Structures are given as C-alpha cells and as structure tokens.
mmCIF file of C-alpha atoms and ligand atoms in Angstrom:
data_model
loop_
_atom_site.group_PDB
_atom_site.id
_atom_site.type_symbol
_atom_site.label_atom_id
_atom_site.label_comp_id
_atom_site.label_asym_id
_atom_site.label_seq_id
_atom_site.Cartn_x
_atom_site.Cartn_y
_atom_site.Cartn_z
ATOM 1 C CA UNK A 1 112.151 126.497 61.266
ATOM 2 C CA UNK A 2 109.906 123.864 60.562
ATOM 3 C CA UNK A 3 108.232 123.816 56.674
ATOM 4 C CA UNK A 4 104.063 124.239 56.919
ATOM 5 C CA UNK A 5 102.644 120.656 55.730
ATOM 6 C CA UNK A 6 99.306 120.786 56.545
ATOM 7 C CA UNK A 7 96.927 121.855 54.044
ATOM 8 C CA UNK A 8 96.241 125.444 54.433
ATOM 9 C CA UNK A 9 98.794 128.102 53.921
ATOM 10 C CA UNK A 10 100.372 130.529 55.482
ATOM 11 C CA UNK A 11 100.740 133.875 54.564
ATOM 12 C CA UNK A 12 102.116 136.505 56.906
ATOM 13 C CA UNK A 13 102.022 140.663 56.576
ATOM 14 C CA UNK A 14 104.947 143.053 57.639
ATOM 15 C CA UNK A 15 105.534 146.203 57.933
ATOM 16 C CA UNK A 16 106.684 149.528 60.073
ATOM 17 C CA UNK A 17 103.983 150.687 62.076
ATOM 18 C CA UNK A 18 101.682 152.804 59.889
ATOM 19 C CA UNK A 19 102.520 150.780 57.086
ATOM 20 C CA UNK A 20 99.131 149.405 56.206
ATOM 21 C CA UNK A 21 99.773 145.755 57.059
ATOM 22 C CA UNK A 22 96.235 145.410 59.034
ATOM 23 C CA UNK A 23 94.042 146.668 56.397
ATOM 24 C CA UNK A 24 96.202 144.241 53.698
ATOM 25 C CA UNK A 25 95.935 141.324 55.757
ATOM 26 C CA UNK A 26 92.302 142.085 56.233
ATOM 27 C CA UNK A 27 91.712 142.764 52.572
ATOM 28 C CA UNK A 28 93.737 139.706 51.430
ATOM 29 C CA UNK A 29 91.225 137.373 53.890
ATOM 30 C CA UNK A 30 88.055 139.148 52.313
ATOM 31 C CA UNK A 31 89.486 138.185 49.079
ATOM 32 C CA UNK A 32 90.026 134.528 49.431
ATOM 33 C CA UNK A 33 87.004 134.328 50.674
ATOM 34 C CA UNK A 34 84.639 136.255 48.603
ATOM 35 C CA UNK A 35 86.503 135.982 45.195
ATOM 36 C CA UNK A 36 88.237 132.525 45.617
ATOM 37 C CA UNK A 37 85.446 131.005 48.135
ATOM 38 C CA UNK A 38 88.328 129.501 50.273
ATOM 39 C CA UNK A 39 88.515 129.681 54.012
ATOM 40 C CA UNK A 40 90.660 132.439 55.581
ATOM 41 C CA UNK A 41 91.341 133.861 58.951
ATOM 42 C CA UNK A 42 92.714 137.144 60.324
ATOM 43 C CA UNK A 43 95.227 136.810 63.301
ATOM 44 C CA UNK A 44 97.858 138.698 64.533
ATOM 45 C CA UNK A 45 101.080 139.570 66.803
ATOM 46 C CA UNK A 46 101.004 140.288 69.474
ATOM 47 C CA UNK A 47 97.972 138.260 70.121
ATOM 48 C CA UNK A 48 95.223 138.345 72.516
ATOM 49 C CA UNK A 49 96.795 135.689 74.894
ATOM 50 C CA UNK A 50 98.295 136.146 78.458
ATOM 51 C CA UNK A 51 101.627 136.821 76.974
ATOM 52 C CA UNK A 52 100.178 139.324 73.711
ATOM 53 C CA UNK A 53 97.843 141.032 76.459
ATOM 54 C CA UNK A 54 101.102 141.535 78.533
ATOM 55 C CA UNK A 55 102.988 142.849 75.670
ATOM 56 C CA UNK A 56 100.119 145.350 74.096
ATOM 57 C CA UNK A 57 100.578 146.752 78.059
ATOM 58 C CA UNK A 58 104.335 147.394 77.688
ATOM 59 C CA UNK A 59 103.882 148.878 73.998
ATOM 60 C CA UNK A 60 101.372 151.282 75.006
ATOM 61 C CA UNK A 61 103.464 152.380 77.841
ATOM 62 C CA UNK A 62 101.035 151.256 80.474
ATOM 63 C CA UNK A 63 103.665 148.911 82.254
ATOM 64 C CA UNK A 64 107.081 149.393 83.722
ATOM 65 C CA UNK A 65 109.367 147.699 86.256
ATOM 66 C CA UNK A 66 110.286 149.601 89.518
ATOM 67 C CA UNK A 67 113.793 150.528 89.260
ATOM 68 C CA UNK A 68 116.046 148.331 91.377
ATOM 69 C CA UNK A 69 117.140 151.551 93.177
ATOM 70 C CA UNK A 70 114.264 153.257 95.257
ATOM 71 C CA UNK A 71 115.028 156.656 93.648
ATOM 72 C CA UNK A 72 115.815 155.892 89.835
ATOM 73 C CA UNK A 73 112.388 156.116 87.460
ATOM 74 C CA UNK A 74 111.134 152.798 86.615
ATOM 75 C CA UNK A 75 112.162 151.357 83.821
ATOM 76 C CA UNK A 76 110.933 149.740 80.476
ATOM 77 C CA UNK A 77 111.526 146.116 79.492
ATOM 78 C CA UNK A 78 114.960 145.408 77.996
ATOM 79 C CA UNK A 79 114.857 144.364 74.146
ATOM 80 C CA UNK A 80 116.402 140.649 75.429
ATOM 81 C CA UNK A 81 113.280 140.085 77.417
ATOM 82 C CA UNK A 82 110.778 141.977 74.651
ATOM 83 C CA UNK A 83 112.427 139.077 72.365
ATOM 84 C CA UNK A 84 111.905 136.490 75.044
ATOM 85 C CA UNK A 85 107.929 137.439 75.596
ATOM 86 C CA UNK A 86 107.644 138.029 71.324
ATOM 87 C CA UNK A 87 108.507 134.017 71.163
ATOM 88 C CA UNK A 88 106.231 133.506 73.741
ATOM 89 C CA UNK A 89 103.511 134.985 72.415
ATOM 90 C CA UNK A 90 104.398 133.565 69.231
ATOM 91 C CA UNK A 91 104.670 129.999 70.250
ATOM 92 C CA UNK A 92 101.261 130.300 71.716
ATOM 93 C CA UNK A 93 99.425 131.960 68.711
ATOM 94 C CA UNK A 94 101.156 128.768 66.876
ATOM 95 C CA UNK A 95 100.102 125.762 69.390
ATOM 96 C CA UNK A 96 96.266 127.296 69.541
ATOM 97 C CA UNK A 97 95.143 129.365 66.476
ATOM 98 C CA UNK A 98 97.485 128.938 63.451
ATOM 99 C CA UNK A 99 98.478 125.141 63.505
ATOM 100 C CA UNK A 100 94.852 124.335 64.400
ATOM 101 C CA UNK A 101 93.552 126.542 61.743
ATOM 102 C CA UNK A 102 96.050 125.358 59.211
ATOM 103 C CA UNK A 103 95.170 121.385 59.790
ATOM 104 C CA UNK A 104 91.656 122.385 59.045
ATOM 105 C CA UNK A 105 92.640 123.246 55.447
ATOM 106 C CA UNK A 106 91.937 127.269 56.323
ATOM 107 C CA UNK A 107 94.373 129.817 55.016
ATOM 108 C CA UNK A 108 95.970 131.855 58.096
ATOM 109 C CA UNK A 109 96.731 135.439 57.153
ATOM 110 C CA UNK A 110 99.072 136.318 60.194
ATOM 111 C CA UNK A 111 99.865 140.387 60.490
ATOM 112 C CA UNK A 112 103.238 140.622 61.628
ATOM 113 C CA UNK A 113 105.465 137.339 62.337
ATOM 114 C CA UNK A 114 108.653 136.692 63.162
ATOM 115 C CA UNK A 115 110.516 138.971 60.818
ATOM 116 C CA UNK A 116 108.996 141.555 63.451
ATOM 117 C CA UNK A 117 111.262 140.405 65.992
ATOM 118 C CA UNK A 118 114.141 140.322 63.985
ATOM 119 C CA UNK A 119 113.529 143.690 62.960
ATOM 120 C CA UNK A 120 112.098 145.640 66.334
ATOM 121 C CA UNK A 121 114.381 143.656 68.683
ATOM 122 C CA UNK A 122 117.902 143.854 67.173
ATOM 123 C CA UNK A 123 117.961 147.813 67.015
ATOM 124 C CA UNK A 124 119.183 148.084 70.634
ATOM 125 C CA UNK A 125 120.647 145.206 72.173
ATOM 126 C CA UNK A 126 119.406 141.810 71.470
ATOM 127 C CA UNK A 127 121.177 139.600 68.800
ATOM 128 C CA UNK A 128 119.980 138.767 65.376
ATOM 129 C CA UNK A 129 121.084 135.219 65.737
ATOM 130 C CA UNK A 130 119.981 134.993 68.906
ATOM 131 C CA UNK A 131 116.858 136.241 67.980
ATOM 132 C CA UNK A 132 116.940 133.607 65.381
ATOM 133 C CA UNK A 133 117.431 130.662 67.885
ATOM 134 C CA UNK A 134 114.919 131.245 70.292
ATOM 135 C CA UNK A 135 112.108 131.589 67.278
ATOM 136 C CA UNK A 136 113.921 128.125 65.931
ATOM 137 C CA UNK A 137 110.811 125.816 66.269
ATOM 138 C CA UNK A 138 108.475 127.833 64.548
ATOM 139 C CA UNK A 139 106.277 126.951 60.934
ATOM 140 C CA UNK A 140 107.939 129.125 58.413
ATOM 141 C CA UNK A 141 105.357 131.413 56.490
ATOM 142 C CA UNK A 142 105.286 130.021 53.008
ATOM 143 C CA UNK A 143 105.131 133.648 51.580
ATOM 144 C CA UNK A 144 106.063 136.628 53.793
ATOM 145 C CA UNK A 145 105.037 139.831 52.443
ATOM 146 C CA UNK A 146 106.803 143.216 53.775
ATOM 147 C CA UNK A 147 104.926 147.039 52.787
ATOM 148 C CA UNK A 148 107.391 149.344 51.903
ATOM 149 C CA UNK A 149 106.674 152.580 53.390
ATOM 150 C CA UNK A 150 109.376 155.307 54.052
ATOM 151 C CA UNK A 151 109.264 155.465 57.978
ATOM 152 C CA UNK A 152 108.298 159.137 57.599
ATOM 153 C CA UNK A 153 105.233 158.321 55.827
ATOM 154 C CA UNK A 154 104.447 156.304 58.714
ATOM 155 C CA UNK A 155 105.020 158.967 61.072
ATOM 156 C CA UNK A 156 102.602 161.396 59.384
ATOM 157 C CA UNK A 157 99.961 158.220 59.112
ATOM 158 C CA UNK A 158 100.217 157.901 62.687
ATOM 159 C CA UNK A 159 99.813 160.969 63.717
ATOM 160 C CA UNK A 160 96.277 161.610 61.881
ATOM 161 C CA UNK A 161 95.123 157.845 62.362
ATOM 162 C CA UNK A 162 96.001 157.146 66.593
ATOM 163 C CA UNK A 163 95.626 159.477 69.545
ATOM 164 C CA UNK A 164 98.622 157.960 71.533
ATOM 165 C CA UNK A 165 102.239 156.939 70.347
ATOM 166 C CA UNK A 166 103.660 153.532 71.021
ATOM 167 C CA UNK A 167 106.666 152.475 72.340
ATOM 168 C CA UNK A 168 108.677 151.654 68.975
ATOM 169 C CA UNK A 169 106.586 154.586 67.003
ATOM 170 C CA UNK A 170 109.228 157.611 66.568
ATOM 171 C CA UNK A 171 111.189 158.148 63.549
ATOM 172 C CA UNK A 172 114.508 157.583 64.477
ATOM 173 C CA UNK A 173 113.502 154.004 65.728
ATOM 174 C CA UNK A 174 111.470 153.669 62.493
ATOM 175 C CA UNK A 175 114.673 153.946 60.223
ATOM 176 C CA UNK A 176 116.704 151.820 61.870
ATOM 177 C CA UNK A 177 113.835 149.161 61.723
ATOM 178 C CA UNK A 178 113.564 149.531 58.084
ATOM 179 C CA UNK A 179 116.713 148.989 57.588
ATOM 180 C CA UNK A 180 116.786 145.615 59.822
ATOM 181 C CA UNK A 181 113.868 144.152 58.213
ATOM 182 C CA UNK A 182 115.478 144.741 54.672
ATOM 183 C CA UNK A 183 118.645 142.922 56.454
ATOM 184 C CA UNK A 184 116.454 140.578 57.439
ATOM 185 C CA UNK A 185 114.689 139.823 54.507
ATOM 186 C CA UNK A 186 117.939 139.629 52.329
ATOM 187 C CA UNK A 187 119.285 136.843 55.008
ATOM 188 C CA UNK A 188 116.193 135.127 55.230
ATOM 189 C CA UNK A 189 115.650 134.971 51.362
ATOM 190 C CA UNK A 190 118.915 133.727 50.450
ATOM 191 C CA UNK A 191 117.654 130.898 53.185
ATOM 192 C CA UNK A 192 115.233 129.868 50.918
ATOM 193 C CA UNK A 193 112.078 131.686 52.084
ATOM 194 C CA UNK A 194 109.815 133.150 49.767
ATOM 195 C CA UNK A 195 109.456 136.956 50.571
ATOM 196 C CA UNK A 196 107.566 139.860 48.177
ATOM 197 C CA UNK A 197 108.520 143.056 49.308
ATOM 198 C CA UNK A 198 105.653 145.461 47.703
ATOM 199 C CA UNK A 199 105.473 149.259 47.545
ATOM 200 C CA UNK A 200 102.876 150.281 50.415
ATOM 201 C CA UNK A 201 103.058 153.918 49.445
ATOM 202 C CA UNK A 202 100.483 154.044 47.141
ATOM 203 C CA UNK A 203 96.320 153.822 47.585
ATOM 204 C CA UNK A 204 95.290 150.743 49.271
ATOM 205 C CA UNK A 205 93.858 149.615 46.424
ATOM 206 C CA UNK A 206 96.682 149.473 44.082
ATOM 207 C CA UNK A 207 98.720 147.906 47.224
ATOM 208 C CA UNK A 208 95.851 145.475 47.280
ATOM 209 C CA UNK A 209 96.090 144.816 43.497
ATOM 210 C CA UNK A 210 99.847 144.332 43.652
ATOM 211 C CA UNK A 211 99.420 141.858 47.273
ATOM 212 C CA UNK A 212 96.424 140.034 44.695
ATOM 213 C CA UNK A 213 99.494 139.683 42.157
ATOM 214 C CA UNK A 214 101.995 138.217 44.410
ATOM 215 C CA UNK A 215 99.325 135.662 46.038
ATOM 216 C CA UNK A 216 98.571 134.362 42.528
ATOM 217 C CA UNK A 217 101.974 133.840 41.600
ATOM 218 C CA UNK A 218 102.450 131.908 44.541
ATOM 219 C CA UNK A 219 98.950 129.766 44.333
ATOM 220 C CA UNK A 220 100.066 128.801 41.100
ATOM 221 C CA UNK A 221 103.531 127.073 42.197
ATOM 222 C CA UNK A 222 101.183 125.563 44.650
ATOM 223 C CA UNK A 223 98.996 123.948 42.446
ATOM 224 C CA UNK A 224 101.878 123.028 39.906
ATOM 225 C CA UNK A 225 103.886 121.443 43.005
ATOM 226 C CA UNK A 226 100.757 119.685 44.003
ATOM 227 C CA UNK A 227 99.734 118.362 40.883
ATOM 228 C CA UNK A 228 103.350 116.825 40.405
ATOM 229 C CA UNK A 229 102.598 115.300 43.898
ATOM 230 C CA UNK A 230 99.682 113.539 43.609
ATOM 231 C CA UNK A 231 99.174 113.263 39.771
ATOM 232 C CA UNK A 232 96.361 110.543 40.050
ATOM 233 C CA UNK A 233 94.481 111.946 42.948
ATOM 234 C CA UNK A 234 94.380 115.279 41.492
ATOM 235 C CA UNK A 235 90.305 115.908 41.555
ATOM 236 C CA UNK A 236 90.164 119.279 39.484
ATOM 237 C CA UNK A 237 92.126 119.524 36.163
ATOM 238 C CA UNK A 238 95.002 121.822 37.035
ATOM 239 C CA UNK A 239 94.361 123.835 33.647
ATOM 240 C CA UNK A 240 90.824 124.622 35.022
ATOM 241 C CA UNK A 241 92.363 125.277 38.707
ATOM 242 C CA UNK A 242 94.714 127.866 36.823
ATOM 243 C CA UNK A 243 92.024 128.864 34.565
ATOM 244 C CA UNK A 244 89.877 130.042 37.670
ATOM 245 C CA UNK A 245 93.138 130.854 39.593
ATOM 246 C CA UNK A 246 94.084 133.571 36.812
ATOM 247 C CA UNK A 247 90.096 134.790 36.319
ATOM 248 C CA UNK A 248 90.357 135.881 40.153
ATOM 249 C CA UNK A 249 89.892 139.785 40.061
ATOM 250 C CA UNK A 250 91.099 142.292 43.224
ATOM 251 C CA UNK A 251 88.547 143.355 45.350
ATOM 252 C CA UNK A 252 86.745 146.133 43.967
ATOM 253 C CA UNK A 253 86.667 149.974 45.629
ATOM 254 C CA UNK A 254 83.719 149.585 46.915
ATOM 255 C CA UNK A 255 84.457 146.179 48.596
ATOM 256 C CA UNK A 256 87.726 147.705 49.879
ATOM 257 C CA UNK A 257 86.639 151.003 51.527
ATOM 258 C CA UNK A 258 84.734 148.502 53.851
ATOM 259 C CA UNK A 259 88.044 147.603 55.328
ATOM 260 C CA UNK A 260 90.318 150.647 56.150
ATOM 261 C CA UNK A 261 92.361 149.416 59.542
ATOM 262 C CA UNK A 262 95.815 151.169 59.001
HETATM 263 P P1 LIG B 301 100.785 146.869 65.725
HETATM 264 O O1 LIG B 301 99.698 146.322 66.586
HETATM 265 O O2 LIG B 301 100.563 148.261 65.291
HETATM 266 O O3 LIG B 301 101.218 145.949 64.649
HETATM 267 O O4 LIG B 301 102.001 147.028 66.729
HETATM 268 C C1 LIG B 301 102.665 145.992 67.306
HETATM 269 C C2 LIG B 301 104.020 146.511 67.728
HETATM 270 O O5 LIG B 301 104.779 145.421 68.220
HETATM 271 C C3 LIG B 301 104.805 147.138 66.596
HETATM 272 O O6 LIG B 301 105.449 148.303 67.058
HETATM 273 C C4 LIG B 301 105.847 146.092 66.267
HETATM 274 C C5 LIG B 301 106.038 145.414 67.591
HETATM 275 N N1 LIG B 301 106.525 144.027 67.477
HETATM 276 C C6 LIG B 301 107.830 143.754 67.870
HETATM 277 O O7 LIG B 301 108.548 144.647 68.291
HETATM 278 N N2 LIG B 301 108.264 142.469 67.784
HETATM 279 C C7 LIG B 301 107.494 141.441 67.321
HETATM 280 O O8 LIG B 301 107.935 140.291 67.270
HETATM 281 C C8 LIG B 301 106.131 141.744 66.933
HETATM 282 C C9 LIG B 301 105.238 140.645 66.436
HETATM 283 C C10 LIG B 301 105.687 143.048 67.019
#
C-alpha cells in the first residue's frame, strides 16, 4: 500500500452493517468543518460509479447470473469475483474522488475501505492474502476507525431502520465478519497502520465524543511530525495549533440529531 503524501488526510469508517459507520463518518465531516473550519468530504464504498452501481445491484439482491445449467436457479456472484469488483470500485473511488480531493488539501472521510473486503470477502472462499494483493496499490488510510457493535445489535438495528435485507445482513454472516475484521485489524496493526477500534454500542453522541477523541490524538502527531518537518516554514506556532487543536469541542446534541444515517 502506498503511504498518503498529499496534504489532506485520510480517515476511513468501518463497521458491520448496522453499526453506525454512516452517521460517524457524517458527523466526523460536520465537525471538521464547523468546529475546526477545515475542508471535509463524505464518500463511500461501494461508490456511485459503474462498478459501485453494479455492486449496490448484487447486494440488494436485484442481480444474479443464469445458472450454467438451464434448470438450476441462478446464482449469486462468487466471493472471488465480489473481491475482484470491491478493488474495482475501489481503485476508481481512488483515481477520481479521494486522490483528487486529498491533493486539494481536503480531508476525505471514506465509510468503509478496504478492511471491508478483507472482512466480507474471506468468510466463504476468497483468500485473505489474496485479498491483500489485488488491493496492493492502494493509499493506506492514515487512521482507520472500526465501531464495535455485537452483530446482534446490528441485526435488531436493521430490522427497525431498513425495509429489505442485504445480501451479507444475517447474523450468522455477521459473526463471522466480526471476527475477520478483528483478524484483520490485529494483522494490519502489527503492519504499522494506525487503527482505533471504538465501542459503537452506546448513543451516537458518546460514539461521536469518543471518534472526536481519537481524531485529536491523531491531529496532534500530525502537527508534531509536521513541525519537525518543516521547522522554518512552520506559519502557525505549533503551541497555538495545539492550543486550538485541544479547545475543539464534539458536536453538540442538537448539531448531531441533524445527522442520524445508521
Ligand atoms: P453499506 O452501504 O450498508 O455500508 O453496505 C455495503 C455492503 O457492502 C456491506 O454489507 C459491506 C459490503 N462490502 C463488502 O462486502 N466488501 C467491501 O469491500 C465493501 C467496501 C463493502
């Protein structure tokens, strides 16, 4: 994976389905731009493109293959090829929203990223490292943060938030993916990336709070790596940037209940 040197950064929500990752991400762009005054933007996987639009088709259960054999049911996409179009999608969301937005200087707040993959699309067949090596050439997030919601949680969330059930959505499924993405996470940790897992079972605000907490932490390695970077250029004190960086409140209730997405 290939380290994020352009100017904005680039955070990325995950989670089980029903785990609140939407409204985060969405809260967590308000906030840098209302309380820090910083430019954010909102994307996420799978994405509108020709490949996402293909994908959101086969997760709603809207598309299948005709079976090979004239009388067997058709069939749903194999997790080898669901891994195949996820990297697709994901190479195209890179190449024409996120690296462009990133150059620019604007903070990308992706909901759901690779880890997704690595997570959905090694329950059944496909292979972790595999996986890995087809989602090599990608800009690593340069903080990753994963909800925590027990998987039956979700379930219940589900059922009183959607009127249909997706492809990946039942319980059993929802276990085993919990249990890849901590896998995952472990791996990809002790590879150097920096990943907050946060307790999603509690009122979006206090997830908010804690998501606030684990942003700050970051920004302030940020501006200590950047001030030992470019110690002459440095235009702002780095006290005062940590002064104001440390003064930056949560979003309030009121700014929050605008944004409820699941
Ligand atoms: P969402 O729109 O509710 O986040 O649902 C997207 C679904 O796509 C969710 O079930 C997770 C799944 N998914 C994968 O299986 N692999 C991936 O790489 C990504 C990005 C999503």
């Amino acid at each position: 994976m290939k380290a994020n040197f352009f100017q904005g950064k680039f955070i990325v929500f995950e989670g089980l389905d029903g785990s609140g990752q939407t409204t985060q991400a969405h809260l967590l762009t308000k906030w840098f731009m209302e309380k820090r005054n910083q430019f954010a933007y909102y994307t996420k996987e799978p994405t509108d493109g020709p490949v996402g639009a293909l994908l959101k088709l086969v997760l709603s259960k809207r598309l299948f293959c005709a079976a090979s054999n004239g009388n067997a049911a058709p069939r749903r996409l194999d997790e080898t090829s669901m891994a195949l179009f996820f990297a697709a999608d994901r190479a195209d969301h890179l190449h024409n929203e996120v690296i462009p937005k990133l150059k620019e200087g604007v903070h990308v707040i992706a909901d759901r990223y690779y880890l997704s993959s690595l997570a959905y699309q090694s329950v059944d067949t496909a292979d972790y490292q595999w996986i890995k090596e087809i989602n090599r050439n990608i800009i690593r997030p340069d903080l990753t943060i994963f909800l925590d919601v027990p998987p039956g949680i979700c379930v219940k969330r589900m059922k009183t938030q959607r009127w249909h059930v997706e492809l990946y959505e039942d319980l059993d499924n929802l276990e085993r993916v919990r249990k890849n993405f901590l896998l995952a996470i472990e791996k990809s940790k002790t590879e150097g990336e920096q990943i907050e897992i946060i307790d999603g079972h509690q009122p979006p605000k206090d997830v908010h709070k804690a998501v606030v907490q684990a942003v700050k932490n970051f920004l302030r390695l940020v501006i200590a790596a950047e001030k030992n970077q470019h110690q002459k250029t440095d235009q702002q004190p780095t006290q005062q940037q940590l002064a104001l960086l440390m003064e930056t409140e949560p979003l309030s209730e009121p700014e929050i209940a605008a944004i409820q997405l699941g």
